[in-house]
Coordinates of C-alpha atoms in Angstrom, one line a residue:
Chain A
S1 CA -81.1 -15.6 31.0
Q2 CA -77.4 -14.7 30.8
Q3 CA -76.3 -11.1 30.3
G4 CA -73.7 -11.6 27.8
E5 CA -70.2 -13.1 27.1
E6 CA -67.0 -13.4 29.0
D7 CA -63.7 -14.1 27.5
P8 CA -61.4 -16.0 27.7
Q9 CA -63.6 -19.0 28.9
A10 CA -60.2 -20.3 30.3
L11 CA -56.8 -18.9 31.2
S12 CA -53.8 -20.4 32.5
I13 CA -50.9 -18.4 33.4
Q14 CA -47.8 -18.5 35.6
E15 CA -47.7 -17.1 39.1
G16 CA -46.6 -13.6 38.9
E17 CA -48.1 -12.8 35.6
N18 CA -51.2 -10.6 35.1
A19 CA -54.6 -11.9 34.3
T20 CA -57.1 -10.1 32.3
M21 CA -60.6 -11.0 31.8
N22 CA -63.1 -9.4 29.8
C23 CA -66.9 -9.1 30.0
S24 CA -69.7 -7.9 27.5
Y25 CA -73.2 -7.2 28.5
K26 CA -76.3 -6.4 26.5
T27 CA -78.7 -4.0 28.3
S28 CA -78.0 -0.5 30.0
I29 CA -76.7 -0.8 33.4
N30 CA -76.4 1.0 36.8
N31 CA -73.4 -1.0 37.9
L32 CA -71.5 -4.0 37.1
Q33 CA -69.9 -6.5 39.5
W34 CA -67.4 -9.0 39.5
Y35 CA -67.7 -12.3 41.7
R36 CA -65.2 -15.0 42.3
Q37 CA -65.9 -18.7 42.7
N38 CA -63.6 -21.4 44.1
S39 CA -64.4 -24.7 42.9
G40 CA -67.7 -26.2 44.3
R41 CA -68.2 -23.2 46.6
G42 CA -70.4 -20.1 46.6
L43 CA -69.6 -16.8 45.2
V44 CA -67.6 -14.0 46.8
H45 CA -68.2 -10.3 45.8
L46 CA -64.9 -8.8 44.8
I47 CA -65.7 -5.4 43.2
L48 CA -68.5 -3.0 42.0
I49 CA -68.0 -0.3 39.5
R50 CA -70.9 2.2 38.7
S51 CA -72.0 3.3 35.1
N52 CA -70.5 6.8 35.7
E53 CA -67.2 5.3 36.6
R54 CA -64.4 4.2 34.1
E55 CA -62.0 2.4 36.3
K56 CA -61.8 1.2 40.0
H57 CA -59.1 -0.5 41.9
S58 CA -59.0 -2.7 44.8
G59 CA -55.7 -4.1 46.1
R60 CA -54.4 -6.3 43.0
L61 CA -57.7 -5.9 41.2
R62 CA -58.3 -3.3 38.5
V63 CA -61.8 -3.0 36.9
T64 CA -62.6 -0.9 33.8
L65 CA -65.9 -0.1 32.4
D66 CA -66.8 1.2 29.1
T67 CA -70.6 1.9 28.7
S68 CA -70.1 2.9 25.0
K69 CA -69.1 -0.5 24.1
K70 CA -71.0 -2.3 27.0
S71 CA -67.9 -4.1 28.3
S72 CA -65.8 -4.5 31.5
S73 CA -62.5 -5.8 32.1
L74 CA -60.8 -7.3 35.3
L75 CA -57.2 -7.4 35.7
I76 CA -55.4 -9.4 38.5
T77 CA -51.9 -8.3 38.8
A78 CA -49.1 -10.4 40.2
S79 CA -51.2 -13.4 40.3
R80 CA -50.9 -16.1 42.9
A81 CA -51.8 -19.7 43.0
A82 CA -54.6 -18.9 45.5
D83 CA -56.2 -16.9 42.7
T84 CA -57.2 -19.9 40.9
A85 CA -61.2 -19.8 40.5
S86 CA -63.8 -18.9 38.2
Y87 CA -64.4 -15.3 37.5
F88 CA -68.1 -14.0 36.7
C89 CA -69.2 -10.3 35.9
A90 CA -72.9 -9.6 36.9
T91 CA -75.3 -7.0 36.3
G92 CA -78.5 -5.9 38.2
G93 CA -78.7 -6.7 41.9
G94 CA -80.2 -3.3 43.0
G95 CA -83.6 -3.0 44.7
N96 CA -84.0 -6.6 45.5
T97 CA -83.4 -7.6 41.9
P98 CA -81.5 -10.6 41.2
L99 CA -78.1 -10.6 39.4
V100 CA -77.4 -11.8 35.9
F101 CA -74.3 -13.4 35.3
G102 CA -72.0 -13.7 32.5
K103 CA -70.8 -17.1 31.4
G104 CA -67.4 -16.9 33.5
T105 CA -63.6 -17.3 32.9
R106 CA -61.8 -20.3 34.7
L107 CA -58.5 -18.9 35.7
S108 CA -55.7 -21.3 36.6
V109 CA -52.5 -19.7 38.2
I110 CA -49.7 -22.3 38.0
A111 CA -46.9 -22.0 40.8
Chain B
G1 CA -69.8 -8.9 56.3
A2 CA -73.1 -10.4 55.9
V3 CA -73.2 -14.3 56.0
V4 CA -75.7 -16.6 54.3
S5 CA -75.6 -20.4 55.1
Q6 CA -77.0 -23.3 53.3
H7 CA -77.9 -26.7 54.6
P8 CA -77.0 -29.5 53.4
S9 CA -73.8 -28.8 51.6
R10 CA -74.2 -32.1 49.8
V11 CA -76.8 -34.8 49.4
I12 CA -77.2 -37.9 47.6
C13 CA -80.8 -39.4 47.1
K14 CA -82.6 -41.8 45.0
S15 CA -84.6 -40.8 42.0
G16 CA -88.1 -40.1 43.1
T17 CA -87.4 -38.8 46.4
S18 CA -87.9 -35.2 47.5
V19 CA -85.0 -32.9 48.9
K20 CA -85.0 -29.8 51.0
I21 CA -82.5 -27.1 51.0
E22 CA -82.5 -24.4 53.4
C23 CA -80.8 -21.1 53.0
R24 CA -80.4 -18.7 56.1
S25 CA -79.2 -15.2 56.4
L26 CA -77.4 -15.3 59.7
D27 CA -76.8 -11.8 60.7
F28 CA -79.3 -9.8 58.7
Q29 CA -83.0 -10.1 57.5
A30 CA -83.6 -10.7 53.8
T31 CA -87.2 -10.1 52.5
T32 CA -85.9 -11.4 49.2
M33 CA -83.5 -14.5 48.4
F34 CA -82.7 -15.7 45.0
W35 CA -82.2 -19.6 44.1
Y36 CA -79.7 -20.1 41.2
R37 CA -78.7 -23.5 39.7
Q38 CA -75.2 -24.2 38.2
F39 CA -74.2 -27.1 36.1
P40 CA -70.7 -28.1 35.9
K41 CA -68.5 -25.6 34.2
Q42 CA -71.4 -23.3 33.5
S43 CA -72.7 -20.0 34.9
L44 CA -75.3 -19.5 37.6
M45 CA -78.7 -19.4 36.1
L46 CA -81.6 -17.9 38.2
M47 CA -84.4 -20.2 38.9
A48 CA -86.7 -18.3 41.2
T49 CA -87.0 -15.3 43.4
S50 CA -88.2 -16.0 46.9
N51 CA -90.2 -13.6 48.7
E52 CA -91.1 -13.6 52.5
G53 CA -94.9 -13.6 53.0
S54 CA -95.7 -14.2 49.2
K55 CA -95.4 -16.4 46.5
A56 CA -92.1 -16.9 44.7
T57 CA -91.5 -15.9 41.4
Y58 CA -90.3 -18.4 38.8
E59 CA -87.9 -17.9 35.9
Q60 CA -89.3 -19.2 32.4
G61 CA -88.9 -22.8 32.2
V62 CA -88.5 -23.6 35.8
E63 CA -91.4 -25.8 37.1
K64 CA -92.8 -24.3 40.1
D65 CA -94.5 -27.6 41.2
K66 CA -91.1 -29.3 41.1
F67 CA -89.1 -26.7 42.7
L68 CA -91.2 -25.6 45.8
I69 CA -90.0 -22.5 47.6
N70 CA -91.2 -21.1 50.9
H71 CA -89.8 -18.2 52.5
A72 CA -91.0 -18.7 55.9
S73 CA -89.3 -16.0 57.9
L74 CA -87.0 -12.9 57.2
T75 CA -84.0 -15.3 57.6
L76 CA -85.1 -18.5 56.0
S77 CA -85.9 -19.6 52.4
T78 CA -86.1 -23.4 51.5
L79 CA -85.9 -25.1 48.2
T80 CA -87.6 -28.5 47.9
V81 CA -86.9 -30.5 44.7
T82 CA -89.9 -32.9 44.6
S83 CA -89.7 -36.3 43.0
A84 CA -86.1 -35.7 42.0
H85 CA -84.6 -37.1 38.8
P86 CA -80.9 -37.5 37.7
E87 CA -81.3 -34.4 35.4
D88 CA -82.0 -32.5 38.7
S89 CA -78.4 -33.1 39.8
S90 CA -76.8 -29.9 40.0
F91 CA -75.2 -27.3 42.3
Y92 CA -77.9 -25.2 44.0
I93 CA -76.9 -21.6 45.4
C94 CA -79.0 -18.9 47.1
S95 CA -78.1 -15.5 47.7
A96 CA -79.7 -12.5 49.6
P97 CA -79.2 -8.8 49.0
G98 CA -76.9 -7.3 51.6
P99 CA -77.9 -4.5 53.8
Y100 CA -76.2 -2.0 51.6
Q101 CA -75.8 -1.2 48.1
E102 CA -76.4 -3.7 45.3
T103 CA -74.1 -6.5 46.3
Q104 CA -75.3 -9.9 47.2
Y105 CA -74.3 -12.4 49.6
F106 CA -74.1 -16.0 48.3
G107 CA -74.5 -19.3 50.5
P108 CA -71.8 -21.9 49.9
G109 CA -74.1 -23.9 47.7
T110 CA -75.7 -27.5 48.1
R111 CA -74.4 -30.2 45.7
L112 CA -77.3 -32.4 44.6
L113 CA -76.7 -36.0 43.0
V114 CA -79.9 -37.9 42.3
L115 CA -79.2 -41.6 41.5

């Protein structure tokens, strides 16, 4: 089953602009993670934010978490063409449990 | 970081044949591995949890007799698609929990095309 929705489903921006993707989930969580998938490839872990954290940064990535609204956002600043990929939020994954993914956002960064 | 490999990366087969996909953790041990299926422009859907030394746990709606899973060692899980049909054509991805925290490491995926 899938945890929830992500929006937008697809996003097209110019290089240098910021990209914001949102994720909602349904159940209580210990953490929320964001993964990136290049076309036809496996997933790469980007960042993990714990339920007691509200914001986290990693390079050009900024993730926020609002547990009261059961939502998270991923911001990519100063986007590059190489950021073109699909981005998924996921919950679970602790204690040898599987991840449950959102539907994903397909990001296209145009040079 | 931890590396997970999958083999083959791409396979084309005739309807009715069986296809085996291997998932290996290269530099760490994984008592548990997960198998996901992804259709074009869709998200990953969990198929089953592979457990070393015991039977796999399948998600609702996934036929265990069609998708055979064997976790033969602490570094290898295999998924065999038996009597494959065109509707089984998909992207199959495995993952394994890393040595630390809750992150998982994904294989590069196997694209299966059944003609």
